[in-house]
Amino acid sequence: MEVSSLPISASHRAKLISAGYISISSLSSISPAHLARDLGISENEATGILKVASQRGGPERTIPSHHSIVDGAQTAWDMLHEEESCRRITTSCADLDDILGGGISCKEVTEIGGVPGIGKTQLGIQLAINVQIPLEYGGLAGKAVYIDTEGSFMVERVQQVAEACIKDMQEYDSFLRKDLPARQVNLQANDFLANIYYFRICSYTEQIAVINYLEKFISEHKDIKVVIVDSITFHFRQDFDDMALRTRLLGGMALKLMKLAKKFTLAVILLNQVTTKYSGGSFQLTLALGDSWSHACTNRIILYWNGNGRYAHIDKSPSIRSASAPYAVTGRGIRNLASNCKRVKLILRARLAHDEHICRSLI
Amino acid sequence: MRKSVNRVWRRVMANKLISEMGLPKSIANIFAARNIHTAKDALSLTEFELMELLDVGLAEVTTAVSSISEISCPPYQTALSLLEQRMHNEHLAGHLPTRLKGLDAALCGGIPFGVITELVGPAGIGKTQFCLKLSLLASLPSSHGGLDGHVVYVDTESKFSSRRMIEIGVNSFPEIFQIEGMAQQMAGRILVLQPTTPTEFSECLQKIKDSLLQHHVKLLVIDSMAALVSGRDGQGQCRQHPLGWHMTFIKSLAEFSRIPVVVTNQVRSHSGDDPFHYSFQDSRQNLDFPTTFDSHLVAALGIPWAHAVSIRLVLESKSGQRFIKVAKSSMSPPVAFTFAISASGISLLHDDGIEMTGPEINAICGQVLKHFNVASSINDAHNIKYFRDFEVTVVYSIKNWSFRVVCG
């Protein structure tokens, strides 16, 4: 491994190279005092450099882990096991859950975009509530972080959706567990509201700051299982003259969010706006923030109008097939487009199937 | 007052000085030496760029950036405390009731504070009437359900009619307006600005911002937003929206002052360039917008504006009936109400809305039912006032720019 790839300051790097230390192995058996004299820097600085070099030890060194080929790698078999046990957040719409393979996956960044009024904020609020569903109802019993950049978070609506969710849980009890002793759903709508951490962001600086701060925040609040940013676009759309800077900042944000998702096993949901692009001889709709951003997110869902209803289309996903499913925005939140009585039964059936699957895999 | 001062203070988070953040002296000096003074300067660079610029190691940069981020990050609160704060501090938890029961129920109380509510519809449908009624409602004393404050009405098309507003007041709240001097007091609370050019409009907005905190302005109405923008509205190749600055400015005005902001928007005919499909959709199959002239209208100002507003109320007329539709609202299901214009302003014919699950909630119908005694040209359609004496039905086709008069 080369010294030029060490994460140290430019002048230190230059001094190392000009003093003849090209590879890391050349630093492995040298004392800080010796290095300090050679480079003409203080002993503290030399110690710092040697510390960084030792952390980046190459493959020759013995690594005390079972991944003996490349340090830090994970085998695909281990990842499969992780993926299967990873829970998903339901969207409360059975059709949508179906095409998503059960719901929004934790550990990944999902981008959801659509025209104004299609229901992005609605879906965001629904997920912020659904992540809190208790384990015995098939939920994650987690908390949510809602980062609002546009002021579209309406507390009254969150209350409505929370109340509807509690009602659903009560129906689930009475429908499925009627032979079992009655279990009281002891939750109130306000309990759901208390578990949503709300940040109101007014500029792109604050947006970058909050995403940087999230790592510390989430380590202090370990049960956060979803981070929703509504919307990621707003502060980056207007008044940004330097497009290259915008691309760099967006790229940095995407990487940090991916790291968050992986490190804390939570779902990151980014809501995006639409814009127009000229392609194939006509103007088409596309998600905002440009082509380089479209590579940044792991999954991409587009909400759109089709014929008579709202549809969700999986535009990009490494593991799920591309498909579309209808959904509806009702007074109770996001639900299936199917008729009223069928609605509840479908959701319950989906949950039953999920529970059965979990039981079977545990046996 | 304290709350709004807090918000003003918060708005300069991005400009917070690094020298005042309490970072270790050494790194703070390095930032200053490289001309990075505010949080915005520091966070606009990636960590590698900072390493190069400041000539320090990655670990130091990461620590500094995370301290700066933590300090510039706005404080969080739970959704519950947000609700409690609003219920405690604000009128009806942050809503201005419109006195249209069905609509107020759909909007969880009324026009929400702190965000932009848009009224969009063809000329003559009743947008200005709605605005006049709202202005009156905001100026009423709290004993009568009003906000007891001043209203700033920005009238870009010279449509404000104080005579009509008093008429609405006298007919809707006779018990107040019959009191001596009340009409004068209410009308005295409504401040009308009439900018004629986009520059004057920008200056108006700046002046409004300055006076919002000091004087008890409880409602801002802009009628209409589209009038001062000519030509294509920010679609296609144009990257910067012509009203981009105004959009963000008005949005932040609404946000930091926590007042309702109502903006009216015009419609224009749907041109072949308007995109409605994504690349993955087969555009031949989709007939979202059938080619009858009925649906040939779209809201002006384009998609970025549509994203910036939080509530969009579409007013339209179809088969002789006027509808007000909640087309975009994060707190309401898509629902439409029939309404009529009367002496006391706007009134709903039924308080139970019609739920509309399809894209018709966004469509703006071009058939317009008008009541006026003389029709001379389409231009006059924008200046029609309401007459109660007799009804003349005019049906005009936007496409052909012709009209016929049917008496009845």
Tab-separated table of N, CA and C in Angstrom, chain B residues 63-141:
chain	number	residue	atom	x	y	z
B	63	THR	N	-13.543	15.644	12.950
B	63	THR	CA	-13.984	16.128	14.260
B	63	THR	C	-14.498	17.552	14.168
B	64	ALA	N	-13.757	18.389	13.442
B	64	ALA	CA	-14.173	19.788	13.330
B	64	ALA	C	-15.517	19.891	12.631
B	65	VAL	N	-15.665	19.142	11.523
B	65	VAL	CA	-16.929	19.203	10.773
B	65	VAL	C	-18.082	18.711	11.626
B	66	SER	N	-17.836	17.665	12.410
B	66	SER	CA	-18.985	17.179	13.184
B	66	SER	C	-19.320	18.133	14.322
B	67	SER	N	-18.318	18.851	14.869
B	67	SER	CA	-18.676	19.871	15.870
B	67	SER	C	-19.436	21.017	15.240
B	68	ILE	N	-18.957	21.456	14.079
B	68	ILE	CA	-19.632	22.566	13.406
B	68	ILE	C	-21.063	22.163	13.047
B	69	SER	N	-21.223	20.926	12.569
B	69	SER	CA	-22.559	20.463	12.187
B	69	SER	C	-23.476	20.419	13.385
B	70	GLU	N	-22.939	19.900	14.493
B	70	GLU	CA	-23.796	19.786	15.662
B	70	GLU	C	-24.260	21.149	16.128
B	71	ILE	N	-23.356	22.138	16.047
B	71	ILE	CA	-23.726	23.463	16.512
B	71	ILE	C	-24.655	24.169	15.526
B	72	SER	N	-24.451	23.958	14.222
B	72	SER	CA	-25.326	24.651	13.259
B	72	SER	C	-26.623	23.920	13.001
B	73	CYS	N	-26.741	22.721	13.544
B	73	CYS	CA	-27.963	21.969	13.283
B	73	CYS	C	-29.093	22.565	14.112
B	74	PRO	N	-30.254	22.785	13.538
B	74	PRO	CA	-31.352	23.333	14.335
B	74	PRO	C	-31.799	22.336	15.395
B	75	PRO	N	-32.339	22.813	16.494
B	75	PRO	CA	-32.747	21.913	17.570
B	75	PRO	C	-33.926	21.051	17.110
B	76	TYR	N	-34.026	19.855	17.696
B	76	TYR	CA	-35.142	19.007	17.299
B	76	TYR	C	-36.243	19.128	18.332
B	77	GLN	N	-37.427	18.682	17.956
B	77	GLN	CA	-38.488	18.511	18.950
B	77	GLN	C	-39.335	17.340	18.490
B	78	THR	N	-40.041	16.729	19.398
B	78	THR	CA	-40.873	15.607	18.971
B	78	THR	C	-42.141	16.172	18.345
B	79	ALA	N	-42.790	15.351	17.536
B	79	ALA	CA	-44.018	15.796	16.878
B	79	ALA	C	-45.062	16.152	17.928
B	80	LEU	N	-44.990	15.458	19.058
B	80	LEU	CA	-45.959	15.733	20.122
B	80	LEU	C	-45.760	17.124	20.686
B	81	SER	N	-44.493	17.494	20.917
B	81	SER	CA	-44.276	18.819	21.500
B	81	SER	C	-44.614	19.899	20.481
B	82	LEU	N	-44.439	19.572	19.190
B	82	LEU	CA	-44.819	20.523	18.138
B	82	LEU	C	-46.317	20.778	18.201
B	83	LEU	N	-47.089	19.688	18.334
B	83	LEU	CA	-48.534	19.811	18.397
B	83	LEU	C	-48.950	20.611	19.622
B	84	GLU	N	-48.342	20.282	20.763
B	84	GLU	CA	-48.723	20.966	21.993
B	84	GLU	C	-48.383	22.446	21.932
B	85	GLN	N	-47.229	22.740	21.348
B	85	GLN	CA	-46.818	24.136	21.207
B	85	GLN	C	-47.829	24.898	20.359
B	86	ARG	N	-48.248	24.281	19.248
B	86	ARG	CA	-49.174	24.971	18.367
B	86	ARG	C	-50.524	25.138	19.036
B	87	MET	N	-50.940	24.102	19.743
B	87	MET	CA	-52.265	24.205	20.359
B	87	MET	C	-52.262	25.265	21.429
B	88	HIS	N	-51.118	25.414	22.071
B	88	HIS	CA	-51.030	26.356	23.165
B	88	HIS	C	-50.893	27.791	22.674
B	89	ASN	N	-50.034	27.982	21.668
B	89	ASN	CA	-49.690	29.344	21.267
B	89	ASN	C	-50.547	29.919	20.170
B	90	GLU	N	-51.143	29.069	19.371
B	90	GLU	CA	-51.741	29.614	18.162
B	90	GLU	C	-53.234	29.429	18.137
B	91	HIS	N	-53.863	30.277	17.376
B	91	HIS	CA	-55.308	30.251	17.202
B	91	HIS	C	-55.692	28.934	16.544
B	92	LEU	N	-56.508	28.131	17.251
B	92	LEU	CA	-56.985	26.860	16.687
B	92	LEU	C	-55.824	26.002	16.189
B	93	ALA	N	-54.773	25.947	16.992
B	93	ALA	CA	-53.590	25.149	16.647
B	93	ALA	C	-53.045	25.513	15.282
B	94	GLY	N	-53.110	26.776	14.914
B	94	GLY	CA	-52.474	27.217	13.679
B	94	GLY	C	-53.352	27.146	12.448
B	95	HIS	N	-54.628	27.522	12.576
B	95	HIS	CA	-55.499	27.506	11.401
B	95	HIS	C	-56.395	28.733	11.380
B	96	LEU	N	-56.679	29.227	10.184
B	96	LEU	CA	-57.639	30.314	10.016
B	96	LEU	C	-58.897	29.706	9.419
B	97	PRO	N	-59.980	29.615	10.184
B	97	PRO	CA	-61.193	28.994	9.634
B	97	PRO	C	-61.772	29.829	8.509
B	98	THR	N	-62.239	29.144	7.462
B	98	THR	CA	-62.808	29.845	6.315
B	98	THR	C	-64.313	30.003	6.459
B	99	ARG	N	-64.883	29.440	7.501
B	99	ARG	CA	-66.334	29.427	7.726
B	99	ARG	C	-67.054	28.545	6.714
B	100	LEU	N	-66.319	27.804	5.900
B	100	LEU	CA	-66.942	26.817	5.015
B	100	LEU	C	-66.713	25.491	5.722
B	101	LYS	N	-67.758	25.008	6.353
B	101	LYS	CA	-67.568	23.893	7.288
B	101	LYS	C	-66.861	22.685	6.699
B	102	GLY	N	-67.332	22.286	5.519
B	102	GLY	CA	-66.737	21.093	4.916
B	102	GLY	C	-65.254	21.298	4.632
B	103	LEU	N	-64.911	22.471	4.100
B	103	LEU	CA	-63.521	22.754	3.757
B	103	LEU	C	-62.668	22.834	5.012
B	104	ASP	N	-63.185	23.474	6.051
B	104	ASP	CA	-62.441	23.571	7.307
B	104	ASP	C	-62.191	22.193	7.891
B	105	ALA	N	-63.185	21.314	7.775
B	105	ALA	CA	-62.984	19.961	8.291
B	105	ALA	C	-61.898	19.251	7.504
B	106	ALA	N	-61.927	19.418	6.190
B	106	ALA	CA	-60.909	18.753	5.361
B	106	ALA	C	-59.526	19.288	5.667
B	107	LEU	N	-59.441	20.586	6.002
B	107	LEU	CA	-58.124	21.188	6.260
B	107	LEU	C	-57.770	21.181	7.733
B	108	CYS	N	-58.450	20.327	8.504
B	108	CYS	CA	-58.154	20.198	9.939
B	108	CYS	C	-58.275	21.519	10.685
B	109	GLY	N	-59.230	22.355	10.296
B	109	GLY	CA	-59.442	23.583	11.055
B	109	GLY	C	-59.515	24.819	10.183
B	110	GLY	N	-58.806	24.811	9.063
B	110	GLY	CA	-58.852	26.004	8.216
B	110	GLY	C	-57.531	26.172	7.488
B	111	ILE	N	-57.337	27.359	6.941
B	111	ILE	CA	-56.093	27.641	6.206
B	111	ILE	C	-54.937	27.579	7.204
B	112	PRO	N	-53.948	26.746	6.950
B	112	PRO	CA	-52.892	26.574	7.956
B	112	PRO	C	-51.912	27.744	7.997
B	113	PHE	N	-51.358	27.978	9.197
B	113	PHE	CA	-50.343	29.019	9.373
B	113	PHE	C	-49.005	28.486	8.895
B	114	GLY	N	-48.161	29.387	8.474
B	114	GLY	CA	-46.766	29.026	8.229
B	114	GLY	C	-46.468	28.428	6.872
B	115	VAL	N	-47.488	28.236	6.035
B	115	VAL	CA	-47.231	27.660	4.715
B	115	VAL	C	-48.049	28.420	3.671
B	116	ILE	N	-47.741	28.166	2.417
B	116	ILE	CA	-48.451	28.852	1.335
B	116	ILE	C	-49.658	28.031	0.906
B	117	THR	N	-50.816	28.696	0.882
B	117	THR	CA	-52.026	28.058	0.361
B	117	THR	C	-52.326	28.713	-0.979
B	118	GLU	N	-52.513	27.915	-1.997
B	118	GLU	CA	-52.703	28.472	-3.326
B	118	GLU	C	-54.140	28.271	-3.784
B	119	LEU	N	-54.691	29.304	-4.402
B	119	LEU	CA	-56.012	29.180	-5.031
B	119	LEU	C	-55.784	29.300	-6.527
B	120	VAL	N	-56.144	28.272	-7.265
B	120	VAL	CA	-55.910	28.343	-8.702
B	120	VAL	C	-57.214	28.035	-9.435
B	121	GLY	N	-57.455	28.754	-10.516
B	121	GLY	CA	-58.682	28.519	-11.262
B	121	GLY	C	-58.812	29.517	-12.382
B	122	PRO	N	-59.742	29.277	-13.278
B	122	PRO	CA	-59.914	30.203	-14.398
B	122	PRO	C	-60.465	31.555	-13.938
B	123	ALA	N	-60.411	32.515	-14.835
B	123	ALA	CA	-60.831	33.870	-14.491
B	123	ALA	C	-62.305	33.885	-14.123
B	124	GLY	N	-62.621	34.635	-13.094
B	124	GLY	CA	-64.021	34.811	-12.755
B	124	GLY	C	-64.607	33.708	-11.902
B	125	ILE	N	-63.799	32.761	-11.499
B	125	ILE	CA	-64.352	31.615	-10.763
B	125	ILE	C	-64.639	31.949	-9.308
B	126	GLY	N	-63.929	32.946	-8.778
B	126	GLY	CA	-64.192	33.303	-7.391
B	126	GLY	C	-62.973	33.367	-6.502
B	127	LYS	N	-61.768	33.403	-7.102
B	127	LYS	CA	-60.565	33.428	-6.270
B	127	LYS	C	-60.482	34.720	-5.468
B	128	THR	N	-60.724	35.848	-6.135
B	128	THR	CA	-60.636	37.127	-5.432
B	128	THR	C	-61.723	37.222	-4.371
B	129	GLN	N	-62.898	36.685	-4.654
B	129	GLN	CA	-63.984	36.694	-3.672
B	129	GLN	C	-63.555	35.958	-2.414
B	130	PHE	N	-62.923	34.819	-2.636
B	130	PHE	CA	-62.424	34.014	-1.518
B	130	PHE	C	-61.423	34.818	-0.713
B	131	CYS	N	-60.506	35.492	-1.414
B	131	CYS	CA	-59.469	36.279	-0.734
B	131	CYS	C	-60.085	37.412	0.068
B	132	LEU	N	-61.101	38.061	-0.507
B	132	LEU	CA	-61.740	39.152	0.219
B	132	LEU	C	-62.371	38.629	1.499
B	133	LYS	N	-63.035	37.488	1.389
B	133	LYS	CA	-63.680	36.914	2.575
B	133	LYS	C	-62.642	36.562	3.629
B	134	LEU	N	-61.539	35.973	3.197
B	134	LEU	CA	-60.493	35.594	4.151
B	134	LEU	C	-59.901	36.817	4.828
B	135	SER	N	-59.717	37.896	4.049
B	135	SER	CA	-59.153	39.112	4.636
B	135	SER	C	-60.060	39.624	5.737
B	136	LEU	N	-61.343	39.570	5.446
B	136	LEU	CA	-62.296	40.018	6.445
B	136	LEU	C	-62.234	39.142	7.686
B	137	LEU	N	-62.190	37.835	7.479
B	137	LEU	CA	-62.171	36.901	8.602
B	137	LEU	C	-60.950	37.122	9.481
B	138	ALA	N	-59.830	37.441	8.853
B	138	ALA	CA	-58.610	37.618	9.652
B	138	ALA	C	-58.678	38.892	10.468
B	139	SER	N	-59.416	39.890	9.969
B	139	SER	CA	-59.416	41.168	10.679
B	139	SER	C	-60.464	41.213	11.777
B	140	LEU	N	-61.366	40.243	11.790
B	140	LEU	CA	-62.417	40.257	12.805
B	140	LEU	C	-61.845	40.079	14.196
B	141	PRO	N	-62.517	40.628	15.195
B	141	PRO	CA	-62.044	40.409	16.575
B	141	PRO	C	-62.179	38.940	16.947
